Tab-separated table of C-alpha atoms in Angstrom:
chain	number	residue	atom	x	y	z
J	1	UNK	CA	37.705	90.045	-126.360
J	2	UNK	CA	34.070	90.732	-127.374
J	3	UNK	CA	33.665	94.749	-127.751
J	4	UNK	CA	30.221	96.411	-127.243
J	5	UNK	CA	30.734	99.366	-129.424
J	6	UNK	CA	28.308	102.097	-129.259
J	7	UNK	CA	27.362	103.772	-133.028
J	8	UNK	CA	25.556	106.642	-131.675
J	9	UNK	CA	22.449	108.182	-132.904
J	10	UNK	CA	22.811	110.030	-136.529
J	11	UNK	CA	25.455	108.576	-139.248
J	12	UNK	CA	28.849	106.214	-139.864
J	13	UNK	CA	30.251	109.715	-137.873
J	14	UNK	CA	29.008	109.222	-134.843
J	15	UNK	CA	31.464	106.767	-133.901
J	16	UNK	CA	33.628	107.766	-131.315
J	17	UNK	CA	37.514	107.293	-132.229
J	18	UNK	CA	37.938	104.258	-129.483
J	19	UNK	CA	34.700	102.519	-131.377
J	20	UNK	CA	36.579	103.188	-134.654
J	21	UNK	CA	40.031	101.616	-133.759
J	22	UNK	CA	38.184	98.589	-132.202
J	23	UNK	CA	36.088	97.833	-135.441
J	24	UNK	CA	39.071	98.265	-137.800
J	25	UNK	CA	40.988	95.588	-135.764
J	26	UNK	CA	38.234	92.887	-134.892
J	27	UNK	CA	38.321	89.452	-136.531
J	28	UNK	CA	34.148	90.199	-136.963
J	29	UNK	CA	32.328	93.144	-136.652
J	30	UNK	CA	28.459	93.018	-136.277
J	31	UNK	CA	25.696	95.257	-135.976
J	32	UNK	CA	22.426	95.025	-134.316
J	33	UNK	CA	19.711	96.016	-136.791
J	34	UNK	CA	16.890	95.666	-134.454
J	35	UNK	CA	16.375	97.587	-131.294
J	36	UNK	CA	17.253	100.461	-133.628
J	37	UNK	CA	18.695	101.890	-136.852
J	38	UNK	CA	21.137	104.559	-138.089
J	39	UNK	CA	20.053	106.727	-140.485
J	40	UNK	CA	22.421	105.766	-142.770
J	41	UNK	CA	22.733	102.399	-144.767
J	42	UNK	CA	24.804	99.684	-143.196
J	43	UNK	CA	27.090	99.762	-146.391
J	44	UNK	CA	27.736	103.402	-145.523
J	45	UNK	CA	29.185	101.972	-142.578
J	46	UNK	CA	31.396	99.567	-144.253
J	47	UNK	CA	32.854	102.039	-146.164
J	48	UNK	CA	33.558	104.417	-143.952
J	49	UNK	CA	35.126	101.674	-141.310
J	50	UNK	CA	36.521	99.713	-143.920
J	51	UNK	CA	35.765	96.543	-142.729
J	52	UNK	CA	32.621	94.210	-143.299
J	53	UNK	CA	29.347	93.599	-141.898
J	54	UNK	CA	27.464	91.092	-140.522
J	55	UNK	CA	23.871	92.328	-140.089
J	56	UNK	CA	22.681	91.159	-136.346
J	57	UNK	CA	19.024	90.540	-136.727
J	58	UNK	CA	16.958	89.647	-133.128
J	59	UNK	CA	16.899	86.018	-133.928
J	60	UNK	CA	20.760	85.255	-134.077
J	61	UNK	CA	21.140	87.755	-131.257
J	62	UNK	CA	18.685	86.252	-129.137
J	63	UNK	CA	18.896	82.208	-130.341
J	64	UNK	CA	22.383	82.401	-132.425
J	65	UNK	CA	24.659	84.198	-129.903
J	66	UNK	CA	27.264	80.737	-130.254
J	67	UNK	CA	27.593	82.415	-133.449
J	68	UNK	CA	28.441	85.790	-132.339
J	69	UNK	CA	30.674	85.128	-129.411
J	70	UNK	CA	32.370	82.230	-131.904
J	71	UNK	CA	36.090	82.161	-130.518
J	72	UNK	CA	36.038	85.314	-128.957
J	73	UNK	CA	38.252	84.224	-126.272
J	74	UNK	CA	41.251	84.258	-128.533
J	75	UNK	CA	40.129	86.995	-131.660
J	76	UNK	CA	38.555	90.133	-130.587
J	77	UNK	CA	34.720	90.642	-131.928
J	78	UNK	CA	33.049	93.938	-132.274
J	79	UNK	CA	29.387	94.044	-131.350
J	80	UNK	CA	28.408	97.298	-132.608
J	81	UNK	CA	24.682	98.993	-131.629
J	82	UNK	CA	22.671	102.059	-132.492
J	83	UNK	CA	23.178	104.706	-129.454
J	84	UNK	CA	24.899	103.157	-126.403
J	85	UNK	CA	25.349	99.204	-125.887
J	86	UNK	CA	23.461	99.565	-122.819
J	87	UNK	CA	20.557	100.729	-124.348
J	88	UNK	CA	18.645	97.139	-124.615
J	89	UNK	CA	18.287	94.526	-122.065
J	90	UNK	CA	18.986	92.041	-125.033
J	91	UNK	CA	22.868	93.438	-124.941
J	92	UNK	CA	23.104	92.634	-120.988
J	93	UNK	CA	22.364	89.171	-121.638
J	94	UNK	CA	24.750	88.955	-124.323
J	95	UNK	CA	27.569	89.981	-121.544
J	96	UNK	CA	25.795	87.414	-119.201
J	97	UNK	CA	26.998	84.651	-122.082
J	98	UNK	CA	30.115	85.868	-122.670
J	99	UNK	CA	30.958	85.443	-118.894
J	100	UNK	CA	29.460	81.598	-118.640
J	101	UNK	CA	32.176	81.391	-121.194
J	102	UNK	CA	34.675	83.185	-119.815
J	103	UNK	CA	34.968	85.841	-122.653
J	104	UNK	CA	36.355	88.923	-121.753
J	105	UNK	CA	34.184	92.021	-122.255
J	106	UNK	CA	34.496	95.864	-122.710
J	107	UNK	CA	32.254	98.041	-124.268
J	108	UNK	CA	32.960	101.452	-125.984
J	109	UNK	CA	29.962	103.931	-124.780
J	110	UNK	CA	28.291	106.258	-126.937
J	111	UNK	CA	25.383	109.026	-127.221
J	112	UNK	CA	21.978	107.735	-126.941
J	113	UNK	CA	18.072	108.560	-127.185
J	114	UNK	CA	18.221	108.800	-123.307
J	115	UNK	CA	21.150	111.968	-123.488
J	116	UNK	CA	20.203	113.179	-126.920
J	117	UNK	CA	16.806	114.209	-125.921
J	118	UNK	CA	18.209	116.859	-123.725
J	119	UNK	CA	18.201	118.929	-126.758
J	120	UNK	CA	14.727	119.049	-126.076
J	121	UNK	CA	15.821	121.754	-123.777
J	122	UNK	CA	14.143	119.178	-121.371
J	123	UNK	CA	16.887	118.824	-118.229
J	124	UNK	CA	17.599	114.926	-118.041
J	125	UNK	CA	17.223	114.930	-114.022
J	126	UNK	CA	13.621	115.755	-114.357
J	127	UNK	CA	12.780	112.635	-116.565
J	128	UNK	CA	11.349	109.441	-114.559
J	129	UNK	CA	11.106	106.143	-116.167
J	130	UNK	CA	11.789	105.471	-119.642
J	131	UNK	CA	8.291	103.329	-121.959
J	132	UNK	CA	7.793	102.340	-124.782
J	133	UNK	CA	4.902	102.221	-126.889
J	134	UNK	CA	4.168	99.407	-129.392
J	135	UNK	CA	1.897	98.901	-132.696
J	136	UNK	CA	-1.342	98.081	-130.842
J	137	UNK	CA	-3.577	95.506	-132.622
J	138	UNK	CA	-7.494	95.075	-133.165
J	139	UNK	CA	-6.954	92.170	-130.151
J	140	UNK	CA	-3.888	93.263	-128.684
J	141	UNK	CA	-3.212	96.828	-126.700
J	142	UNK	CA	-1.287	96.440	-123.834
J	143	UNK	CA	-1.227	99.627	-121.983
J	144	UNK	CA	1.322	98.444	-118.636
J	145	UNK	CA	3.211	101.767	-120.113
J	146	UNK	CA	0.547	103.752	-118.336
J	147	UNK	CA	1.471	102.636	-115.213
J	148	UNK	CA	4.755	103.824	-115.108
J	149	UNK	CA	3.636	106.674	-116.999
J	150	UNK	CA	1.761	107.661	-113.993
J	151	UNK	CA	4.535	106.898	-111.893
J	152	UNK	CA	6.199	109.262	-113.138
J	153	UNK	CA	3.547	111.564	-113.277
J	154	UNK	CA	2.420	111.325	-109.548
J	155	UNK	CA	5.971	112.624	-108.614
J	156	UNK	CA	5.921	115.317	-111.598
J	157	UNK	CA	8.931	113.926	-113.370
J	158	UNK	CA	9.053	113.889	-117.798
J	159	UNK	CA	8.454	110.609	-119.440
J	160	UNK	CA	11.094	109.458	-122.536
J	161	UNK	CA	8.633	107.224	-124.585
J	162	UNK	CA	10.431	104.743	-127.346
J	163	UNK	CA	9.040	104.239	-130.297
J	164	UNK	CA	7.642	100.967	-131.871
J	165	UNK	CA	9.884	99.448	-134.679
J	166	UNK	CA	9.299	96.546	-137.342
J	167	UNK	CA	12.217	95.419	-138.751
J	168	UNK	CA	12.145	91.512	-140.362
J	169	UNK	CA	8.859	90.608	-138.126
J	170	UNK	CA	6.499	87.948	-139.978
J	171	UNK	CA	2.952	87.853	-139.895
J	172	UNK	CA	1.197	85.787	-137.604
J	173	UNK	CA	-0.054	83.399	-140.960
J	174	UNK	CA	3.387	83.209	-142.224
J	175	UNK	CA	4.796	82.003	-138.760
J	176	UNK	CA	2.225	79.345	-138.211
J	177	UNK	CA	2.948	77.490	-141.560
J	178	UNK	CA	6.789	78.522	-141.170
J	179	UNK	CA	7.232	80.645	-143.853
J	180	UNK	CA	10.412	82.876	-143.780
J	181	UNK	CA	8.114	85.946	-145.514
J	182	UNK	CA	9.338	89.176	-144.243
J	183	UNK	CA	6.913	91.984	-143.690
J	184	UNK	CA	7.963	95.403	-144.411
J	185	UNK	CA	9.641	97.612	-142.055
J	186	UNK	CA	7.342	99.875	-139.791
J	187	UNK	CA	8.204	102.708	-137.763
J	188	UNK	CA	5.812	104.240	-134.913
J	189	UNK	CA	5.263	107.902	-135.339
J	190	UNK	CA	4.855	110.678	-132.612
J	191	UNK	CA	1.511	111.009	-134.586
J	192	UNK	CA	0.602	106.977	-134.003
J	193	UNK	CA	2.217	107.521	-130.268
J	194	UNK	CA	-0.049	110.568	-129.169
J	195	UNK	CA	-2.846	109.200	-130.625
J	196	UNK	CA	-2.661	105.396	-128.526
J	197	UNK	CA	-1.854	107.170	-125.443
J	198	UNK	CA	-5.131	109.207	-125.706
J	199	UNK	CA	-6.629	106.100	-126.425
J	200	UNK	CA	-5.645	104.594	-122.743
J	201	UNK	CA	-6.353	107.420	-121.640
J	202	UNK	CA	-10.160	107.123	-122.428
J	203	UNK	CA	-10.303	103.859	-121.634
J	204	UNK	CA	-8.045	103.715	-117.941
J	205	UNK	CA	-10.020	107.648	-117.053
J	206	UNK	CA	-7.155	108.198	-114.554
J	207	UNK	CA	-6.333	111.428	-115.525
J	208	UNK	CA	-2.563	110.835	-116.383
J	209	UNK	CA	-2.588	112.661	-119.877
J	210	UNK	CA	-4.821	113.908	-121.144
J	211	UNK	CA	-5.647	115.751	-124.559
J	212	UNK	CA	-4.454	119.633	-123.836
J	213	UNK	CA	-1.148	117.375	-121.888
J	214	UNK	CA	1.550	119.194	-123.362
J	215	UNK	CA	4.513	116.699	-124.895
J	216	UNK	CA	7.314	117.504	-127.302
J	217	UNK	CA	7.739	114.812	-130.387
J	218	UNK	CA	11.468	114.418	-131.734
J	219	UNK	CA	12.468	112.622	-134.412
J	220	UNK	CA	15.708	111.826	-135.883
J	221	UNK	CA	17.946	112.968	-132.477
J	222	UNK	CA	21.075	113.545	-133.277
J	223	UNK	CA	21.142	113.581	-136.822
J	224	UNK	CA	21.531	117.035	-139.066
J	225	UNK	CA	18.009	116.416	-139.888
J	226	UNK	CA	16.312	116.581	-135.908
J	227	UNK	CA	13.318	117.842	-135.400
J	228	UNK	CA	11.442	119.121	-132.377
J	229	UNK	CA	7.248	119.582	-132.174
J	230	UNK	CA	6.260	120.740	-129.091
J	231	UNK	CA	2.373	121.191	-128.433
J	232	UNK	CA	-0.747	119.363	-126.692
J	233	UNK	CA	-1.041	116.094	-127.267
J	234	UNK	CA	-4.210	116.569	-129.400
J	235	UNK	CA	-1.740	118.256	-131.351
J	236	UNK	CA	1.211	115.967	-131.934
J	237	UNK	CA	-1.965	113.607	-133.219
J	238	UNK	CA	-1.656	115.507	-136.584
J	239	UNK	CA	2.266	116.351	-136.522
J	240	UNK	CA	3.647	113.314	-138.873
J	241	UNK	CA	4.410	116.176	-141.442
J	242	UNK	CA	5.976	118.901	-139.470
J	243	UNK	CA	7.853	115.700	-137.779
J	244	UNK	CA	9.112	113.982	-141.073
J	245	UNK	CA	10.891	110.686	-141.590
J	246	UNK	CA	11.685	108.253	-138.695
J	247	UNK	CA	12.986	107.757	-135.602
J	248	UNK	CA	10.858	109.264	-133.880
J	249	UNK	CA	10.249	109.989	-129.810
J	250	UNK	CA	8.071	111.404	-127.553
J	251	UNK	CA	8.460	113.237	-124.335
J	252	UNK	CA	5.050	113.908	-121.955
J	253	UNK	CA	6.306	116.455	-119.990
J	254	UNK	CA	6.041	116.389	-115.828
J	255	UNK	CA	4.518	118.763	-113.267
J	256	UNK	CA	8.371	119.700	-112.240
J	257	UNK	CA	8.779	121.320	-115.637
J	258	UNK	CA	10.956	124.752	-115.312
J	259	UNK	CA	10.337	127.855	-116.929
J	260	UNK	CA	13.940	127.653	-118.565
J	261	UNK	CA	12.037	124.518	-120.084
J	262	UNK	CA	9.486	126.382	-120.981
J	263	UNK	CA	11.319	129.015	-122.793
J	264	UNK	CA	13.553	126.620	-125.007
J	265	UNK	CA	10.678	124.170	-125.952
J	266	UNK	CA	8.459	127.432	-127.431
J	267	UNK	CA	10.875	127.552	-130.283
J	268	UNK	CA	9.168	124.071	-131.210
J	269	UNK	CA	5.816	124.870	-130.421
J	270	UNK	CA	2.756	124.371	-132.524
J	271	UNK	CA	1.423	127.551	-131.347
J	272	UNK	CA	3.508	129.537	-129.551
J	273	UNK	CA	0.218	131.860	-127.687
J	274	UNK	CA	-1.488	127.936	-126.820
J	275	UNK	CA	1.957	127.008	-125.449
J	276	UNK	CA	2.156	129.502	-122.887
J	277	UNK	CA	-1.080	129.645	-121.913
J	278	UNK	CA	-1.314	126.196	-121.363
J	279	UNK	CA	1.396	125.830	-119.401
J	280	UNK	CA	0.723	128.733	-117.114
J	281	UNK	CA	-2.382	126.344	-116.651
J	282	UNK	CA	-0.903	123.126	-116.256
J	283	UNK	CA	2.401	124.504	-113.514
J	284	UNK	CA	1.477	128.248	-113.016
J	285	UNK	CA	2.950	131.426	-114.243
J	286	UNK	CA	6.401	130.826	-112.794
């Protein structure tokens, strides 16, 4: 059997007790160290589930799954991922193999980025389609996010945007004379986030978000540490401090937002007096 075991957001904790029995009886346990990390160390993990680690990087995930799904059809293999397995699109086509080979499959849910950010105080049926936002480049800034961002917008819904990471990514000059040089990791901030999406903004003039848009930054969801900024996005430009460490998040809130919303979020506001006013402005007095 190959298990999809979801980690959840914070620590080695956040396992749920079916996750925990299936690791500590797989012939293999791995873990996905790409779409996203715990907070904690992977040895953490190995202590605290007893077992050992193989660390799941994108390329044997993507071009070495033979490896993963290795006689799976006899020995059960535990596939464990940050948040919930369904979380990436890469873990869907890892089921898709497992089938052609006629692996059996279950997977162990568990909390993720999309159901932690309720403690936002956001409610989850108000939030549209989920973007992400990636490093842009001095020749590279794809901005499709906006469309969906306005999407969302157009029907007054909130918008969950993920977070660029860099975890083992080469440089472009290392990768043309195939050199296996690492860069360092890199992890987008709500500050970095904000700041792009005003930059589309400018250039696409459509009016989606713009710099008095109110959005709520999160980072580290989940995790005894979380923290909640909410404020305009001119704002959360200059909010990498209040914020702290990584993960981080963003939420642009929608024209649906509730007063309830409202209320809760102000604890996180930059300026409580600005938060109000503006969103008497943006959805009315309520």
């Amino acid at each position: 059997m190959l298990y999809l075991v979801g980690l959840g957001l914070g620590d080695e904790t956040d396992i749920t007790v079916k996750g925990l029995e299936v690791v500590k009886k797989a012939e293999r346990v791995y873990l996905e160290a790409y779409t996203s990390i715990l907070l904690v160390d992977h040895t953490v993990l190995e202590s605290y589930y007893g077992r050992s680690i193989v660390i799941a990087d994108r390329e044997m995930v993507e071009s070495n799954s033979d490896e993963i799904l290795r006689d799976a059809a006899n020995v059960d293999v535990a596939f464990c991922v940050v948040g919930d397995p369904f979380g990436a699109t890469t873990h869907t086509d890892l089921i898709l193999r497992a089938r052609e080979l006629n692996i059996p499959v279950r997977t162990v849910p568990n909390a993720s980025i999309m159901s932690g950010i309720g403690a936002t105080g956001l409610q989850l049926y108000n939030f549209g389609q989920t973007v992400s936002m990636v490093f842009f480049t001095d020749n590279w800034r794809p901005s499709s996010f906006y469309d969906r961002i306005k999407e969302n917008r157009d029907v007054g819904l909130h918008t969950l945007v993920l977070l660029d990471i860099k975890v083992k990514e080469q440089s472009l000059e290392n990768m043309a004379r195939g050199r296996l040089i690492y860069e360092p990791p890199r992890f987008m901030t709500v500050a970095q986030c904000a700041q792009q999406m005003l930059e589309i903004e400018e250039e696409r003039q459509e009016g989606v978000y713009g710099p008095d848009s109110l959005a709520i930054g999160a980072a580290r969801v989940g995790a005894k540490t979380e923290k909640f900024v909410a404020g305009t996005l001119k704002e959360l430009c200059d909010s990498d401090d209040a914020l702290g460490p990584p993960l981080h998040s963003l939420v642009l809130l929608g024209r649906r937002a509730h007063e309830l919303e409202r209320d809760y979020a102000r604890e996180f506001a930059v300026n409580t007096e600005s938060w109000d006013e503006l969103w008497g402005k943006h959805y009315g007095k309520q």
